[in-house]
């Protein structure tokens, strides 16, 4: 748990009930930053890599319009190294951080496992994180559909709470809840669509 | 999947094929008395077939369905029909009200199939129409009422016999969101107050949100999200 | 609106009629078969007058017994002809004996040359019969050598059994009755009106009664698949065709079905024509060539059927608004009004009223009034039924679930139900009326036999030149004959020619004479004057002992008879009459053979009365064979307890079969619409099964749905039929008597059709309500 807390920068939610999902949550925030550690860990699962190699792979699969700075990779890898989730597998002659070859530790594998299995808190712009999770699951031959199902369940859990609150609340409550519900529904629709296209996605991301 | 204790309706390892098309391929299900369970999944996943099996409309090729300690698959057609008349209620997507009968006659129909005299059946039907806020439609025919009203009549018809399980197959599928939600509210409220379990087949998340939990059917296999996590 | 656009729309409709894969074809075929059957029936009906005319022309052309044609033909070129009909296994065989008296003697139609004595020419049907195993006994009766075949010209139908036999000894036997001398065949003065007015009436009514339901059926047939068509038209509206275009397209579809139906009808007609040649109804068969409709009538059918199909379609579309997004039926059709519907049958009665009792006065019926009246009465049924169904169904009350489902359905769309039942109602109404008319008219032809059948059941008549006593012995030795009584009978008068007083003379032995009168005593040589004979006012004038009377006197206008003088003996006795072997009380004189001069013998005909054992196989045929062996000019009659006009009996059977066929036809269309309706409601029915409705309940509701309108239709049909029947009987001045048998049998067939339709629609129903029906497509 401690590792997870470090990584997420917050406490694990499960099985504690969620805090209320309100429009307040809809503020831009970089979800991406929070998952870089897990993403790099996941990429390492397929075999030891150099830091530069990791950056290239990340950019290729998830970076698209926002490539990682090498500095981000360096600092993240140092944190992972410190927490014992990766180890240095070898150093190329010439020195410098970019010459280190990293490998994932057993603790690291467990952490990725846990991260993938834990549904994300339903919130805006979640797709990026979910997308990464799904792709990583596909890359590491884990159950990607299960991730989506778990996430749907999480969303529905939230929707139930909102639906219940809506039924008991006044008109203002109803309108606010409806707004949130429609957004959650949009997420769910994305989940359904992704689930329906898992096979295609797998073919696209796995070499 | 092991059925949790106290389940009212439990299905295990159901398989059903229509010719070469496999509709169910090892699906399971369970529901407690008074519980509302959403059955979700993409279209063609086998949701409706699962519902038909659970309701005893379709006999699965293999697997077991236990309702209240009785094995459904071992029953004769007549026994299953009697069970559906007496203990189950049904709501379908397009209401499926009999177009020639008035609304109150439609609601009274399941009671009359059970042998309740016409007068008494229609009296009880009227009270249900009242509960679903459509008592002013009693004398109208389904063709003369709106989709949302018709669906409320259908809900009244499903609940009028005091069923222990209500099977609802896309009950709001043909309605706009406002009407759909009102129907869902009325359905779940009425079911809860009557302690009827509801098996709710839907692909709409906001409809599924009226359930207590959901199971997902994909490629003929089901996944119970409560117990899977 | 250009003509091109018109034809374009119609052509689109024609394409639609056959498009839509297998289902489209099946629907088009069904319509075509329905229309085709109707067209074939129409063509057959329009051929009927021609066929009857051809028949009577053939009959007239071979006529040889021309009454009132006493003028003796030129000597030397005459033909002596004798009528020798016989019966075999209930079938009448036309038989003639021919003896030409010169080279220019007339040949009968269809005969190439005269058969010589010991030879005969036969019709193909008789030849087949004689050559079959069945005809073995008949061959003994007609042993002559077959030297030729009677051509079609000489026969009134292909299955008519007939023969012409040669003879050389007829000339001396001409009696102006059964044996006569003629100079030509054919009636030189044919009756100007060969139609019995009652027969005219019957034929008219039969045609109307059988054709009205056919029209109803055609109307139903062109509406097969109507719902689907409406949806298709709605799709057309969506892509931008206007209301009139869709109507034209619909008309094109109906036209296509009707035109294909015409082709089918022509084929059915040609096939039916050939089959009709093999068919024999009431001993009547018709040459296929005679079944030829009048060209004008054919043209009428060819134009009227498609026109009617289009008209019916357009009328049906009247109550339907086809909008781009679907079909809207006029939500609540105007309540049906009674008054104009009542006008039709009342108008029909009004047309028929002036002709009441015409049958008595030999009056001729105005064909237009009769046809118009009957049609109006029957069409009145089709107009009254929708109103009646609506009115009754609206009042039908509580009942079981199946009853409620059916009643409510009928309340919502009683028109559809009434339309399908209309055909049944018209057919049954007409058939009941006809059955009643036949039964009534038949009463004139059928009466219980006055004959005393305990003592004799057959009678053979021998010509005068055959001695009775040896003949009696031959009959006695025929297997199956129990007792035989023989008499020589003839006329007797006070003058040799044209007597003022005349009565009958019966000669027989004492045992035979005791069968006709209570004799005080009897031995050979006795003569008795009978007292108390029926209608006998003459004997008292003649019965004076010692007076000379003349046996077999001549009458003016017929050949000279024997005129044998006979003196009544002084010891003539009187004897009171008693019912003779046939139950008649005869009068006149009785004589034992010894009391008469030998010369009187040939002037009397032999009458043999036979009591037979009917349990002996073929006893009747054996008796006829014996009679033929005794004399080829003999005739035989068989008495039965009820004399029934076989003509009408078989006519009634024919009508019953025809009406039953029409009902089956209508049942087929009922079934089609029933199945169509079930298919449309498949999801609903499946959902009813889902919440536990018993299949029995659904089946029953289907039954009620058909049975309620049909019951109403049959009730109305029975009422109309009885009314029409009563009116028709009034027309023919026959006492009105209700023929409950006819009513029951026709309504029974109607009910049977409903039951069959329900039973046949049950398997599809059960198949439809399987859970698969719930799956949304």
PDB file of N, CA and C in Angstrom, chain C residues 477-547:
ATOM      1  N   UNK C 477     -88.481 -68.881 -64.093  1.00  0.00           N
ATOM      2  CA  UNK C 477     -87.199 -69.571 -63.937  1.00  0.00           C
ATOM      3  C   UNK C 477     -86.013 -68.623 -63.806  1.00  0.00           C
ATOM      4  N   UNK C 478     -86.311 -67.336 -63.822  1.00  0.00           N
ATOM      5  CA  UNK C 478     -85.216 -66.372 -63.632  1.00  0.00           C
ATOM      6  C   UNK C 478     -84.834 -66.356 -62.152  1.00  0.00           C
ATOM      7  N   UNK C 479     -83.533 -66.481 -61.821  1.00  0.00           N
ATOM      8  CA  UNK C 479     -83.138 -66.520 -60.409  1.00  0.00           C
ATOM      9  C   UNK C 479     -83.523 -65.224 -59.702  1.00  0.00           C
ATOM     10  N   UNK C 480     -84.075 -65.395 -58.505  1.00  0.00           N
ATOM     11  CA  UNK C 480     -84.436 -64.206 -57.716  1.00  0.00           C
ATOM     12  C   UNK C 480     -85.890 -63.830 -57.865  1.00  0.00           C
ATOM     13  N   UNK C 481     -86.604 -64.450 -58.792  1.00  0.00           N
ATOM     14  CA  UNK C 481     -88.019 -64.124 -58.970  1.00  0.00           C
ATOM     15  C   UNK C 481     -88.851 -65.046 -58.078  1.00  0.00           C
ATOM     16  N   UNK C 482     -89.710 -64.451 -57.246  1.00  0.00           N
ATOM     17  CA  UNK C 482     -90.487 -65.263 -56.307  1.00  0.00           C
ATOM     18  C   UNK C 482     -91.812 -65.701 -56.921  1.00  0.00           C
ATOM     19  N   UNK C 483     -92.592 -64.690 -57.328  1.00  0.00           N
ATOM     20  CA  UNK C 483     -93.909 -65.027 -57.908  1.00  0.00           C
ATOM     21  C   UNK C 483     -94.100 -64.195 -59.151  1.00  0.00           C
ATOM     22  N   UNK C 484     -94.884 -64.747 -60.072  1.00  0.00           N
ATOM     23  CA  UNK C 484     -95.145 -64.034 -61.312  1.00  0.00           C
ATOM     24  C   UNK C 484     -96.635 -64.119 -61.615  1.00  0.00           C
ATOM     25  N   UNK C 485     -97.223 -63.005 -61.974  1.00  0.00           N
ATOM     26  CA  UNK C 485     -98.606 -63.002 -62.465  1.00  0.00           C
ATOM     27  C   UNK C 485     -98.600 -62.393 -63.838  1.00  0.00           C
ATOM     28  N   UNK C 486     -99.284 -63.043 -64.803  1.00  0.00           N
ATOM     29  CA  UNK C 486     -99.282 -62.519 -66.143  1.00  0.00           C
ATOM     30  C   UNK C 486    -100.695 -62.178 -66.612  1.00  0.00           C
ATOM     31  N   UNK C 487    -100.812 -61.100 -67.330  1.00  0.00           N
ATOM     32  CA  UNK C 487    -102.106 -60.669 -67.874  1.00  0.00           C
ATOM     33  C   UNK C 487    -101.889 -60.269 -69.317  1.00  0.00           C
ATOM     34  N   UNK C 488    -102.936 -60.392 -70.101  1.00  0.00           N
ATOM     35  CA  UNK C 488    -102.962 -59.722 -71.395  1.00  0.00           C
ATOM     36  C   UNK C 488    -103.972 -58.592 -71.259  1.00  0.00           C
ATOM     37  N   UNK C 489    -103.567 -57.403 -71.571  1.00  0.00           N
ATOM     38  CA  UNK C 489    -104.430 -56.255 -71.321  1.00  0.00           C
ATOM     39  C   UNK C 489    -104.618 -55.459 -72.597  1.00  0.00           C
ATOM     40  N   UNK C 490    -105.716 -54.806 -72.663  1.00  0.00           N
ATOM     41  CA  UNK C 490    -105.944 -53.980 -73.835  1.00  0.00           C
ATOM     42  C   UNK C 490    -107.256 -53.231 -73.706  1.00  0.00           C
ATOM     43  N   UNK C 491    -107.624 -52.525 -74.774  1.00  0.00           N
ATOM     44  CA  UNK C 491    -108.856 -51.755 -74.748  1.00  0.00           C
ATOM     45  C   UNK C 491    -109.993 -52.535 -75.388  1.00  0.00           C
ATOM     46  N   UNK C 492    -111.214 -52.100 -75.042  1.00  0.00           N
ATOM     47  CA  UNK C 492    -112.399 -52.742 -75.623  1.00  0.00           C
ATOM     48  C   UNK C 492    -113.462 -51.664 -75.768  1.00  0.00           C
ATOM     49  N   UNK C 493    -114.235 -51.717 -76.851  1.00  0.00           N
ATOM     50  CA  UNK C 493    -115.216 -50.659 -77.069  1.00  0.00           C
ATOM     51  C   UNK C 493    -116.462 -51.181 -77.748  1.00  0.00           C
ATOM     52  N   UNK C 494    -117.456 -50.275 -77.865  1.00  0.00           N
ATOM     53  CA  UNK C 494    -118.737 -50.730 -78.429  1.00  0.00           C
ATOM     54  C   UNK C 494    -118.743 -50.690 -79.948  1.00  0.00           C
ATOM     55  N   UNK C 495    -117.733 -50.086 -80.548  1.00  0.00           N
ATOM     56  CA  UNK C 495    -117.654 -50.073 -82.011  1.00  0.00           C
ATOM     57  C   UNK C 495    -116.241 -50.428 -82.431  1.00  0.00           C
ATOM     58  N   UNK C 496    -116.047 -50.911 -83.670  1.00  0.00           N
ATOM     59  CA  UNK C 496    -114.691 -51.269 -84.114  1.00  0.00           C
ATOM     60  C   UNK C 496    -113.784 -50.053 -84.177  1.00  0.00           C
ATOM     61  N   UNK C 497    -114.329 -48.947 -84.580  1.00  0.00           N
ATOM     62  CA  UNK C 497    -113.502 -47.743 -84.696  1.00  0.00           C
ATOM     63  C   UNK C 497    -114.195 -46.601 -83.986  1.00  0.00           C
ATOM     64  N   UNK C 498    -113.391 -45.774 -83.344  1.00  0.00           N
ATOM     65  CA  UNK C 498    -113.889 -44.628 -82.598  1.00  0.00           C
ATOM     66  C   UNK C 498    -115.127 -44.951 -81.758  1.00  0.00           C
ATOM     67  N   UNK C 499    -114.981 -45.835 -80.804  1.00  0.00           N
ATOM     68  CA  UNK C 499    -116.127 -46.250 -79.973  1.00  0.00           C
ATOM     69  C   UNK C 499    -116.649 -45.100 -79.127  1.00  0.00           C
ATOM     70  N   UNK C 500    -117.938 -45.141 -78.836  1.00  0.00           N
ATOM     71  CA  UNK C 500    -118.544 -44.133 -77.958  1.00  0.00           C
ATOM     72  C   UNK C 500    -118.193 -44.456 -76.519  1.00  0.00           C
ATOM     73  N   UNK C 501    -118.323 -45.720 -76.175  1.00  0.00           N
ATOM     74  CA  UNK C 501    -117.951 -46.166 -74.836  1.00  0.00           C
ATOM     75  C   UNK C 501    -116.793 -47.124 -74.950  1.00  0.00           C
ATOM     76  N   UNK C 502    -115.834 -47.006 -74.095  1.00  0.00           N
ATOM     77  CA  UNK C 502    -114.699 -47.922 -74.126  1.00  0.00           C
ATOM     78  C   UNK C 502    -114.173 -48.145 -72.718  1.00  0.00           C
ATOM     79  N   UNK C 503    -113.624 -49.298 -72.481  1.00  0.00           N
ATOM     80  CA  UNK C 503    -113.026 -49.577 -71.174  1.00  0.00           C
ATOM     81  C   UNK C 503    -111.903 -50.570 -71.381  1.00  0.00           C
ATOM     82  N   UNK C 504    -111.423 -51.135 -70.272  1.00  0.00           N
ATOM     83  CA  UNK C 504    -110.259 -52.012 -70.427  1.00  0.00           C
ATOM     84  C   UNK C 504    -110.659 -53.477 -70.262  1.00  0.00           C
ATOM     85  N   UNK C 505    -109.818 -54.313 -70.863  1.00  0.00           N
ATOM     86  CA  UNK C 505    -110.037 -55.754 -70.797  1.00  0.00           C
ATOM     87  C   UNK C 505    -108.782 -56.387 -70.240  1.00  0.00           C
ATOM     88  N   UNK C 506    -108.970 -57.231 -69.224  1.00  0.00           N
ATOM     89  CA  UNK C 506    -107.827 -57.907 -68.607  1.00  0.00           C
ATOM     90  C   UNK C 506    -108.038 -59.404 -68.723  1.00  0.00           C
ATOM     91  N   UNK C 507    -107.037 -60.071 -69.313  1.00  0.00           N
ATOM     92  CA  UNK C 507    -107.156 -61.513 -69.501  1.00  0.00           C
ATOM     93  C   UNK C 507    -106.085 -62.187 -68.658  1.00  0.00           C
ATOM     94  N   UNK C 508    -106.513 -63.231 -67.918  1.00  0.00           N
ATOM     95  CA  UNK C 508    -105.528 -63.935 -67.118  1.00  0.00           C
ATOM     96  C   UNK C 508    -106.144 -65.193 -66.544  1.00  0.00           C
ATOM     97  N   UNK C 509    -105.297 -66.075 -65.948  1.00  0.00           N
ATOM     98  CA  UNK C 509    -105.873 -67.265 -65.336  1.00  0.00           C
ATOM     99  C   UNK C 509    -106.541 -66.891 -64.029  1.00  0.00           C
ATOM    100  N   UNK C 510    -107.251 -67.858 -63.444  1.00  0.00           N
ATOM    101  CA  UNK C 510    -108.056 -67.527 -62.271  1.00  0.00           C
ATOM    102  C   UNK C 510    -107.209 -66.962 -61.146  1.00  0.00           C
ATOM    103  N   UNK C 511    -105.989 -67.533 -60.916  1.00  0.00           N
ATOM    104  CA  UNK C 511    -105.148 -67.065 -59.831  1.00  0.00           C
ATOM    105  C   UNK C 511    -104.783 -65.607 -60.059  1.00  0.00           C
ATOM    106  N   UNK C 512    -104.473 -65.285 -61.319  1.00  0.00           N
ATOM    107  CA  UNK C 512    -104.086 -63.917 -61.625  1.00  0.00           C
ATOM    108  C   UNK C 512    -105.268 -62.976 -61.460  1.00  0.00           C
ATOM    109  N   UNK C 513    -106.440 -63.401 -61.942  1.00  0.00           N
ATOM    110  CA  UNK C 513    -107.609 -62.525 -61.879  1.00  0.00           C
ATOM    111  C   UNK C 513    -108.015 -62.240 -60.442  1.00  0.00           C
ATOM    112  N   UNK C 514    -107.799 -63.238 -59.577  1.00  0.00           N
ATOM    113  CA  UNK C 514    -108.165 -63.017 -58.169  1.00  0.00           C
ATOM    114  C   UNK C 514    -107.333 -61.898 -57.541  1.00  0.00           C
ATOM    115  N   UNK C 515    -106.198 -61.529 -58.172  1.00  0.00           N
ATOM    116  CA  UNK C 515    -105.390 -60.437 -57.650  1.00  0.00           C
ATOM    117  C   UNK C 515    -106.006 -59.083 -57.944  1.00  0.00           C
ATOM    118  N   UNK C 516    -107.002 -59.038 -58.862  1.00  0.00           N
ATOM    119  CA  UNK C 516    -107.543 -57.724 -59.215  1.00  0.00           C
ATOM    120  C   UNK C 516    -109.011 -57.569 -58.820  1.00  0.00           C
ATOM    121  N   UNK C 517    -109.663 -58.667 -58.527  1.00  0.00           N
ATOM    122  CA  UNK C 517    -111.073 -58.553 -58.138  1.00  0.00           C
ATOM    123  C   UNK C 517    -111.442 -59.739 -57.254  1.00  0.00           C
ATOM    124  N   UNK C 518    -112.480 -59.561 -56.429  1.00  0.00           N
ATOM    125  CA  UNK C 518    -112.960 -60.660 -55.594  1.00  0.00           C
ATOM    126  C   UNK C 518    -113.934 -61.489 -56.429  1.00  0.00           C
ATOM    127  N   UNK C 519    -113.445 -62.632 -56.936  1.00  0.00           N
ATOM    128  CA  UNK C 519    -114.271 -63.444 -57.815  1.00  0.00           C
ATOM    129  C   UNK C 519    -115.152 -64.377 -56.977  1.00  0.00           C
ATOM    130  N   UNK C 520    -116.430 -64.486 -57.314  1.00  0.00           N
ATOM    131  CA  UNK C 520    -117.302 -65.422 -56.580  1.00  0.00           C
ATOM    132  C   UNK C 520    -116.849 -66.855 -56.838  1.00  0.00           C
ATOM    133  N   UNK C 521    -116.528 -67.184 -58.078  1.00  0.00           N
ATOM    134  CA  UNK C 521    -116.007 -68.507 -58.429  1.00  0.00           C
ATOM    135  C   UNK C 521    -115.287 -68.308 -59.736  1.00  0.00           C
ATOM    136  N   UNK C 522    -114.471 -69.287 -60.119  1.00  0.00           N
ATOM    137  CA  UNK C 522    -113.724 -69.052 -61.354  1.00  0.00           C
ATOM    138  C   UNK C 522    -113.273 -70.353 -61.975  1.00  0.00           C
ATOM    139  N   UNK C 523    -113.502 -70.452 -63.263  1.00  0.00           N
ATOM    140  CA  UNK C 523    -112.849 -71.512 -64.027  1.00  0.00           C
ATOM    141  C   UNK C 523    -112.650 -70.994 -65.437  1.00  0.00           C
ATOM    142  N   UNK C 524    -111.848 -71.717 -66.235  1.00  0.00           N
ATOM    143  CA  UNK C 524    -111.514 -71.207 -67.567  1.00  0.00           C
ATOM    144  C   UNK C 524    -112.776 -71.071 -68.391  1.00  0.00           C
ATOM    145  N   UNK C 525    -112.903 -69.989 -69.079  1.00  0.00           N
ATOM    146  CA  UNK C 525    -114.086 -69.713 -69.874  1.00  0.00           C
ATOM    147  C   UNK C 525    -114.978 -68.657 -69.248  1.00  0.00           C
ATOM    148  N   UNK C 526    -114.694 -68.295 -67.998  1.00  0.00           N
ATOM    149  CA  UNK C 526    -115.510 -67.298 -67.311  1.00  0.00           C
ATOM    150  C   UNK C 526    -115.141 -65.889 -67.757  1.00  0.00           C
ATOM    151  N   UNK C 527    -116.169 -65.006 -67.686  1.00  0.00           N
ATOM    152  CA  UNK C 527    -115.961 -63.578 -67.933  1.00  0.00           C
ATOM    153  C   UNK C 527    -116.603 -62.812 -66.797  1.00  0.00           C
ATOM    154  N   UNK C 528    -115.951 -61.756 -66.327  1.00  0.00           N
ATOM    155  CA  UNK C 528    -116.494 -60.962 -65.208  1.00  0.00           C
ATOM    156  C   UNK C 528    -116.560 -59.499 -65.616  1.00  0.00           C
ATOM    157  N   UNK C 529    -117.632 -58.858 -65.253  1.00  0.00           N
ATOM    158  CA  UNK C 529    -117.707 -57.399 -65.362  1.00  0.00           C
ATOM    159  C   UNK C 529    -117.367 -56.851 -63.990  1.00  0.00           C
ATOM    160  N   UNK C 530    -116.369 -55.969 -63.935  1.00  0.00           N
ATOM    161  CA  UNK C 530    -115.890 -55.494 -62.635  1.00  0.00           C
ATOM    162  C   UNK C 530    -116.718 -54.309 -62.189  1.00  0.00           C
ATOM    163  N   UNK C 531    -117.065 -54.309 -60.919  1.00  0.00           N
ATOM    164  CA  UNK C 531    -117.777 -53.164 -60.364  1.00  0.00           C
ATOM    165  C   UNK C 531    -116.863 -52.458 -59.375  1.00  0.00           C
ATOM    166  N   UNK C 532    -117.063 -51.166 -59.258  1.00  0.00           N
ATOM    167  CA  UNK C 532    -116.315 -50.420 -58.241  1.00  0.00           C
ATOM    168  C   UNK C 532    -114.914 -50.061 -58.662  1.00  0.00           C
ATOM    169  N   UNK C 533    -114.653 -50.082 -59.974  1.00  0.00           N
ATOM    170  CA  UNK C 533    -113.318 -49.669 -60.427  1.00  0.00           C
ATOM    171  C   UNK C 533    -113.143 -48.152 -60.322  1.00  0.00           C
ATOM    172  N   UNK C 534    -111.905 -47.754 -60.160  1.00  0.00           N
ATOM    173  CA  UNK C 534    -111.620 -46.327 -60.040  1.00  0.00           C
ATOM    174  C   UNK C 534    -111.937 -45.618 -61.350  1.00  0.00           C
ATOM    175  N   UNK C 535    -112.573 -44.487 -61.266  1.00  0.00           N
ATOM    176  CA  UNK C 535    -112.861 -43.654 -62.442  1.00  0.00           C
ATOM    177  C   UNK C 535    -113.594 -44.438 -63.529  1.00  0.00           C
ATOM    178  N   UNK C 536    -114.172 -45.547 -63.207  1.00  0.00           N
ATOM    179  CA  UNK C 536    -114.774 -46.377 -64.267  1.00  0.00           C
ATOM    180  C   UNK C 536    -116.258 -46.079 -64.383  1.00  0.00           C
ATOM    181  N   UNK C 537    -116.620 -45.284 -65.384  1.00  0.00           N
ATOM    182  CA  UNK C 537    -118.025 -44.987 -65.616  1.00  0.00           C
ATOM    183  C   UNK C 537    -118.538 -45.738 -66.829  1.00  0.00           C
ATOM    184  N   UNK C 538    -117.632 -46.410 -67.540  1.00  0.00           N
ATOM    185  CA  UNK C 538    -117.982 -46.994 -68.829  1.00  0.00           C
ATOM    186  C   UNK C 538    -118.564 -48.398 -68.729  1.00  0.00           C
ATOM    187  N   UNK C 539    -118.007 -49.188 -67.788  1.00  0.00           N
ATOM    188  CA  UNK C 539    -118.386 -50.592 -67.736  1.00  0.00           C
ATOM    189  C   UNK C 539    -119.897 -50.802 -67.653  1.00  0.00           C
ATOM    190  N   UNK C 540    -120.611 -50.025 -66.809  1.00  0.00           N
ATOM    191  CA  UNK C 540    -122.065 -50.251 -66.726  1.00  0.00           C
ATOM    192  C   UNK C 540    -122.739 -50.094 -68.095  1.00  0.00           C
ATOM    193  N   UNK C 541    -122.176 -49.187 -68.955  1.00  0.00           N
ATOM    194  CA  UNK C 541    -122.781 -49.009 -70.270  1.00  0.00           C
ATOM    195  C   UNK C 541    -122.584 -50.235 -71.151  1.00  0.00           C
ATOM    196  N   UNK C 542    -121.500 -50.933 -70.943  1.00  0.00           N
ATOM    197  CA  UNK C 542    -121.130 -52.003 -71.864  1.00  0.00           C
ATOM    198  C   UNK C 542    -121.529 -53.387 -71.375  1.00  0.00           C
ATOM    199  N   UNK C 543    -121.649 -53.535 -70.023  1.00  0.00           N
ATOM    200  CA  UNK C 543    -121.758 -54.882 -69.458  1.00  0.00           C
ATOM    201  C   UNK C 543    -123.182 -55.427 -69.571  1.00  0.00           C
ATOM    202  N   UNK C 544    -123.523 -55.744 -70.802  1.00  0.00           N
ATOM    203  CA  UNK C 544    -124.798 -56.429 -70.978  1.00  0.00           C
ATOM    204  C   UNK C 544    -124.517 -57.756 -71.649  1.00  0.00           C
ATOM    205  N   UNK C 545    -124.922 -58.821 -71.009  1.00  0.00           N
ATOM    206  CA  UNK C 545    -124.615 -60.163 -71.514  1.00  0.00           C
ATOM    207  C   UNK C 545    -125.153 -60.320 -72.926  1.00  0.00           C
ATOM    208  N   UNK C 546    -124.348 -60.949 -73.776  1.00  0.00           N
ATOM    209  CA  UNK C 546    -124.784 -61.214 -75.150  1.00  0.00           C
ATOM    210  C   UNK C 546    -124.446 -60.103 -76.100  1.00  0.00           C
ATOM    211  N   UNK C 547    -123.998 -58.980 -75.594  1.00  0.00           N
ATOM    212  CA  UNK C 547    -123.668 -57.863 -76.480  1.00  0.00           C
ATOM    213  C   UNK C 547    -122.314 -58.101 -77.145  1.00  0.00           C
TER     214      UNK C 547
END
